[in-house]
XYZ file of N, CA and C in Angstrom:
420
model
N -1.232 16.055 -3.591
C -2.359 15.353 -3.010
C -2.964 16.248 -1.931
N -4.237 16.437 -2.003
C -4.952 17.279 -1.046
C -5.614 16.387 0.008
N -5.121 16.421 1.268
C -5.684 15.548 2.317
C -7.161 15.785 2.611
N -7.704 16.902 2.176
C -9.132 17.162 2.393
C -9.996 16.276 1.489
N -9.499 16.012 0.273
C -10.274 15.256 -0.718
C -9.671 13.902 -1.059
N -8.434 13.679 -0.650
C -7.752 12.443 -1.010
C -7.233 11.752 0.248
N -6.993 10.470 0.105
C -6.593 9.665 1.257
C -5.672 8.546 0.797
N -4.824 8.149 1.704
C -3.931 7.029 1.451
C -3.984 6.122 2.680
N -4.183 4.825 2.481
C -4.188 3.855 3.575
C -3.349 2.643 3.188
N -2.844 1.974 4.204
C -2.200 0.674 4.016
C -3.023 -0.351 4.769
N -3.218 -1.494 4.145
C -3.873 -2.632 4.796
C -2.806 -3.703 4.956
N -2.647 -4.192 6.168
C -1.669 -5.236 6.451
C -2.413 -6.486 6.897
N -1.983 -7.625 6.388
C -2.604 -8.897 6.755
C -2.499 -9.098 8.263
N -3.637 -9.266 8.906
C -3.707 -9.352 10.360
C -3.031 -10.587 10.935
N -2.701 -11.561 10.100
C -2.088 -12.800 10.579
C -0.569 -12.807 10.490
N 0.023 -11.701 10.056
C 1.474 -11.662 9.889
C 2.182 -11.428 11.216
N 3.351 -12.052 11.395
C 4.182 -11.698 12.558
C 4.636 -10.243 12.417
N 4.966 -9.608 13.532
C 5.301 -8.178 13.544
C 6.405 -7.820 12.541
N 7.441 -8.623 12.462
C 8.557 -8.318 11.553
C 8.149 -8.334 10.088
N 7.359 -9.316 9.707
C 6.891 -9.404 8.319
C 5.905 -8.272 8.024
N 5.063 -7.921 8.992
C 4.124 -6.810 8.818
C 4.887 -5.502 8.616
N 5.921 -5.275 9.428
C 6.728 -4.058 9.296
C 7.431 -4.027 7.943
N 7.972 -5.156 7.512
C 8.637 -5.247 6.219
C 7.663 -4.971 5.082
N 6.456 -5.505 5.179
C 5.417 -5.292 4.174
C 5.096 -3.806 4.054
N 4.896 -3.132 5.187
C 4.597 -1.695 5.171
C 5.763 -0.905 4.585
N 6.988 -1.270 4.942
C 8.161 -0.557 4.419
C 8.265 -0.697 2.904
N 8.081 -1.897 2.404
C 8.175 -2.126 0.960
C 7.098 -1.350 0.219
N 5.865 -1.392 0.728
C 4.790 -0.645 0.052
C 5.026 0.856 0.152
N 5.591 1.325 1.267
C 5.895 2.746 1.411
C 6.922 3.220 0.405
N 7.939 2.413 0.169
C 8.950 2.762 -0.833
C 8.307 2.811 -2.220
N 7.470 1.821 -2.518
C 6.784 1.811 -3.823
C 5.845 3.004 -3.961
N 5.170 3.374 -2.873
C 4.282 4.534 -2.905
C 5.077 5.800 -3.215
N 6.240 5.958 -2.592
C 7.096 7.113 -2.868
C 7.543 7.179 -4.318
N 7.738 6.018 -4.933
C 8.111 5.996 -6.354
C 6.914 6.371 -7.224
N 5.740 5.831 -6.899
C 4.543 6.094 -7.698
C 4.056 7.530 -7.556
N 4.226 8.111 -6.369
C 3.706 9.449 -6.087
C 4.776 10.289 -5.381
N 5.862 10.625 -6.069
C 6.939 11.369 -5.399
C 6.496 12.734 -4.873
N 5.422 13.281 -5.422
C 4.944 14.605 -4.993
C 4.385 14.598 -3.572
N 4.148 13.427 -2.979
C 3.597 13.389 -1.624
C 4.666 13.527 -0.552
N 5.937 13.518 -0.967
C 7.037 13.673 -0.020
C 7.398 15.157 0.041
N 7.411 15.690 1.257
C 7.722 17.100 1.450
C 9.202 17.395 1.264
N 9.542 18.671 1.256
C 10.945 19.061 1.094
C 11.765 18.704 2.339
N 13.076 18.684 2.176
C 13.963 18.463 3.308
C 13.735 19.573 4.332
N 13.969 19.249 5.599
C 13.687 20.171 6.696
C 14.948 20.340 7.546
N 15.275 21.594 7.899
C 16.438 21.865 8.734
C 16.038 21.876 10.203
N 16.925 21.324 11.056
C 16.705 21.445 12.487
C 17.332 22.761 12.969
N 17.279 23.021 14.248
C 17.775 24.273 14.816
C 19.265 24.473 14.539
N 20.006 23.370 14.436
C 21.448 23.442 14.187
C 21.796 23.553 12.708
N 20.774 23.602 11.849
C 21.021 23.731 10.419
C 21.292 22.419 9.709
N 21.086 21.309 10.404
C 21.252 20.003 9.754
C 19.937 19.634 9.077
N 20.062 19.159 7.860
C 18.860 18.827 7.086
C 18.469 17.373 7.249
N 17.170 17.173 7.320
C 16.565 15.841 7.380
C 15.784 15.637 6.094
N 15.830 14.430 5.537
C 15.053 14.187 4.309
C 13.564 14.422 4.542
N 12.904 14.919 3.518
C 11.464 15.125 3.587
C 10.730 13.830 3.853
N 9.588 13.951 4.504
C 8.733 12.799 4.774
C 7.376 13.046 4.120
N 6.537 12.049 4.134
C 5.201 12.183 3.561
C 4.465 13.313 4.292
N 3.661 14.068 3.567
C 3.050 15.284 4.101
C 1.705 15.065 4.804
N 1.238 13.823 4.918
C -0.065 13.553 5.543
C -0.023 12.178 6.181
N -0.936 11.909 7.107
C -0.945 10.596 7.763
C -1.378 9.475 6.813
N -0.895 8.295 7.085
C -1.300 7.099 6.344
C -1.773 6.072 7.370
N -3.101 5.964 7.570
C -3.596 4.964 8.523
C -3.197 3.552 8.091
N -2.819 2.747 9.078
C -2.484 1.346 8.827
C -3.663 0.523 9.344
N -4.321 -0.158 8.433
C -5.495 -0.960 8.746
C -5.116 -2.430 8.752
N -5.959 -3.248 9.379
C -5.711 -4.690 9.332
C -6.848 -5.364 8.581
N -6.483 -6.405 7.878
C -7.462 -7.176 7.134
C -6.909 -8.550 6.838
N -7.718 -9.356 6.224
C -7.294 -10.704 5.829
C -6.863 -10.680 4.373
N -6.189 -11.725 3.972
C -5.818 -11.851 2.560
C -7.067 -11.834 1.690
N -8.135 -12.454 2.184
C -9.396 -12.485 1.432
C -9.984 -11.081 1.279
N -9.937 -10.262 2.357
C -10.395 -8.869 2.261
C -9.652 -8.149 1.142
N -8.329 -8.331 1.144
C -7.503 -7.628 0.157
C -7.747 -8.151 -1.256
N -7.973 -9.461 -1.402
C -8.308 -9.996 -2.726
C -9.604 -9.385 -3.233
N -10.591 -9.269 -2.359
C -11.874 -8.681 -2.742
C -11.700 -7.215 -3.141
N -10.944 -6.474 -2.360
C -10.684 -5.067 -2.695
C -9.953 -4.982 -4.021
N -8.952 -5.837 -4.219
C -8.184 -5.793 -5.464
C -9.081 -6.067 -6.675
N -10.013 -7.003 -6.538
C -10.953 -7.278 -7.638
C -11.818 -6.052 -7.935
N -12.234 -5.352 -6.898
C -13.041 -4.140 -7.091
C -12.233 -3.028 -7.771
N -10.933 -3.021 -7.553
C -10.085 -2.005 -8.187
C -10.102 -2.110 -9.710
N -10.510 -3.255 -10.227
C -10.584 -3.452 -11.676
C -11.827 -2.798 -12.281
N -12.782 -2.406 -11.439
C -14.000 -1.749 -11.914
C -13.703 -0.308 -12.311
N -14.348 0.192 -13.358
C -14.105 1.580 -13.796
C -14.290 2.606 -12.671
N -15.213 2.343 -11.759
C -15.495 3.245 -10.646
C -14.250 3.562 -9.800
N -13.302 2.614 -9.754
C -12.118 2.783 -8.904
C -10.831 2.984 -9.703
N -10.944 3.288 -10.978
C -9.764 3.426 -11.830
C -8.869 4.608 -11.442
N -9.399 5.553 -10.684
C -8.595 6.718 -10.292
C -7.691 6.436 -9.086
N -7.833 5.263 -8.476
C -7.021 4.940 -7.305
C -5.668 4.373 -7.700
N -4.657 4.729 -6.935
C -3.348 4.097 -7.039
C -3.349 2.936 -6.066
N -2.966 1.758 -6.530
C -2.935 0.570 -5.671
C -1.553 -0.073 -5.751
N -1.052 -0.431 -4.587
C 0.231 -1.128 -4.490
C -0.017 -2.361 -3.635
N 0.311 -3.519 -4.175
C 0.113 -4.737 -3.399
C 1.445 -5.400 -3.105
N 1.452 -6.198 -2.049
C 2.612 -7.011 -1.706
C 2.060 -8.377 -1.332
N 2.545 -9.409 -2.005
C 1.981 -10.749 -1.882
C 2.995 -11.758 -1.343
N 2.462 -12.931 -1.027
C 3.314 -14.030 -0.598
C 4.332 -14.383 -1.674
N 3.931 -14.286 -2.933
C 4.846 -14.589 -4.025
C 6.043 -13.642 -3.991
N 5.774 -12.345 -3.864
C 6.855 -11.356 -3.831
C 7.751 -11.564 -2.614
N 7.136 -11.826 -1.474
C 7.898 -11.984 -0.238
C 8.814 -13.204 -0.293
N 8.436 -14.205 -1.058
C 9.206 -15.434 -1.131
C 10.323 -15.443 -2.153
N 10.464 -14.385 -2.916
C 11.494 -14.346 -3.965
C 12.810 -13.798 -3.429
N 13.898 -14.357 -3.920
C 15.234 -13.927 -3.497
C 15.773 -12.786 -4.372
N 15.319 -12.726 -5.634
C 15.790 -11.678 -6.548
C 14.597 -11.082 -7.289
N 14.808 -9.901 -7.840
C 13.732 -9.269 -8.593
C 13.445 -10.052 -9.880
N 14.475 -10.623 -10.460
C 14.292 -11.450 -11.663
C 13.393 -12.646 -11.360
N 13.593 -13.272 -10.203
C 12.743 -14.393 -9.796
C 11.297 -13.914 -9.631
N 11.121 -12.736 -9.042
C 9.784 -12.162 -8.872
C 9.111 -11.954 -10.221
N 9.818 -11.368 -11.162
C 9.266 -11.132 -12.508
C 8.840 -12.447 -13.143
N 9.713 -13.435 -13.075
C 9.435 -14.740 -13.685
C 8.214 -15.409 -13.053
N 8.181 -15.480 -11.727
C 7.071 -16.155 -11.043
C 5.754 -15.406 -11.217
N 5.797 -14.071 -11.162
C 4.568 -13.284 -11.305
C 3.971 -13.472 -12.695
N 4.817 -13.571 -13.709
C 4.304 -13.724 -15.078
C 3.551 -15.032 -15.273
N 3.760 -15.988 -14.373
C 3.102 -17.291 -14.481
C 2.006 -17.503 -13.442
N 1.706 -16.463 -12.657
C 0.763 -16.613 -11.544
C -0.545 -15.895 -11.827
N -1.668 -16.624 -11.804
C -2.963 -15.951 -11.940
C -3.224 -15.074 -10.709
N -3.856 -13.952 -10.929
C -4.102 -12.987 -9.847
C -4.845 -13.608 -8.673
N -5.783 -14.504 -8.948
C -6.571 -15.075 -7.848
C -5.820 -16.133 -7.041
N -4.583 -16.446 -7.443
C -3.789 -17.403 -6.671
C -2.898 -16.711 -5.639
N -2.835 -15.387 -5.678
C -1.947 -14.645 -4.794
C -2.572 -14.452 -3.417
N -1.755 -14.576 -2.401
C -2.169 -14.294 -1.024
C -1.576 -12.940 -0.654
N -2.430 -12.016 -0.258
C -1.990 -10.657 0.011
C -1.437 -10.510 1.423
N -0.238 -9.921 1.495
C 0.340 -9.551 2.778
C -0.005 -8.099 3.079
N -0.133 -7.303 2.016
C -0.462 -5.902 2.195
C -1.005 -5.285 0.926
N -1.737 -4.184 1.101
C -2.323 -3.451 -0.017
C -2.381 -1.980 0.387
N -1.878 -1.124 -0.471
C -1.922 0.320 -0.246
C -2.839 0.938 -1.281
N -3.700 1.838 -0.840
C -4.614 2.556 -1.733
C -4.446 4.050 -1.521
N -4.412 4.790 -2.620
C -4.315 6.244 -2.574
C -5.238 6.809 -3.630
N -5.948 7.876 -3.268
C -6.798 8.537 -4.238
C -7.949 9.260 -3.579
N -9.018 9.489 -4.328
C -10.169 10.209 -3.778
C -10.666 9.557 -2.479
N -10.815 10.383 -1.454
C -11.159 9.911 -0.110
C -12.426 9.057 -0.099
N -13.448 9.471 -0.819
C -14.717 8.717 -0.807
C -14.527 7.315 -1.367
N -13.711 7.184 -2.393
C -13.494 5.865 -3.000
C -12.644 4.975 -2.088
N -11.606 5.554 -1.483
C -10.780 4.779 -0.550
C -11.635 4.324 0.626
N -12.451 5.235 1.164
C -13.323 4.880 2.290
C -14.346 3.816 1.909
N -14.853 3.877 0.690
C -15.837 2.884 0.244
C -15.241 1.480 0.269
N -13.959 1.373 -0.070
C -13.298 0.070 -0.110
C -12.756 -0.374 1.246
N -12.424 0.577 2.115
C -11.706 0.213 3.340
C -12.394 0.665 4.625
N -13.518 1.342 4.527
C -14.170 1.936 5.696
C -14.559 0.955 6.785
N -14.704 -0.316 6.438
C -15.112 -1.312 7.440
C -13.921 -2.021 8.090
N -12.703 -1.648 7.708
C -11.510 -2.312 8.264
C -11.005 -1.567 9.488
N -10.656 -2.283 10.552
C -10.145 -1.622 11.764
C -8.662 -1.247 11.633
N -8.237 -0.341 12.510
C -6.821 0.015 12.573
C -6.007 -1.173 13.058
N -4.799 -1.290 12.549
C -3.847 -2.291 13.051
C -3.282 -1.761 14.362
N -3.380 -2.539 15.393
C -2.878 -2.108 16.719
C -1.932 -3.135 17.276
């Protein structure tokens, strides 16, 4: 991924308590690493020769938005114009499940427009990511 032409952002629901917001970002970050393993740099040695696992090679701004903002963005992701973007979502349905099997079962019966978004991660061409998220403020 070239940070000059590509961008990755996370949008976190502005109404979440801090712990749930942090959990949402962590879960989407793990999924992002699975979807795009090439964005994680090599392990790095400190002065004493101890190695630290590689981390992502570029910044990922954390933005705030509402569930409705994220639903609107997700609907736009279905347009051919945005097909080059990688999108990872985390919803109330996923957060409420105790097992992955329960998540699979409930998701298979849930229409997309019934989901409440806790978070949404977008990665891809910078202009397209900015077009969808440029009006969202940073989470502070």
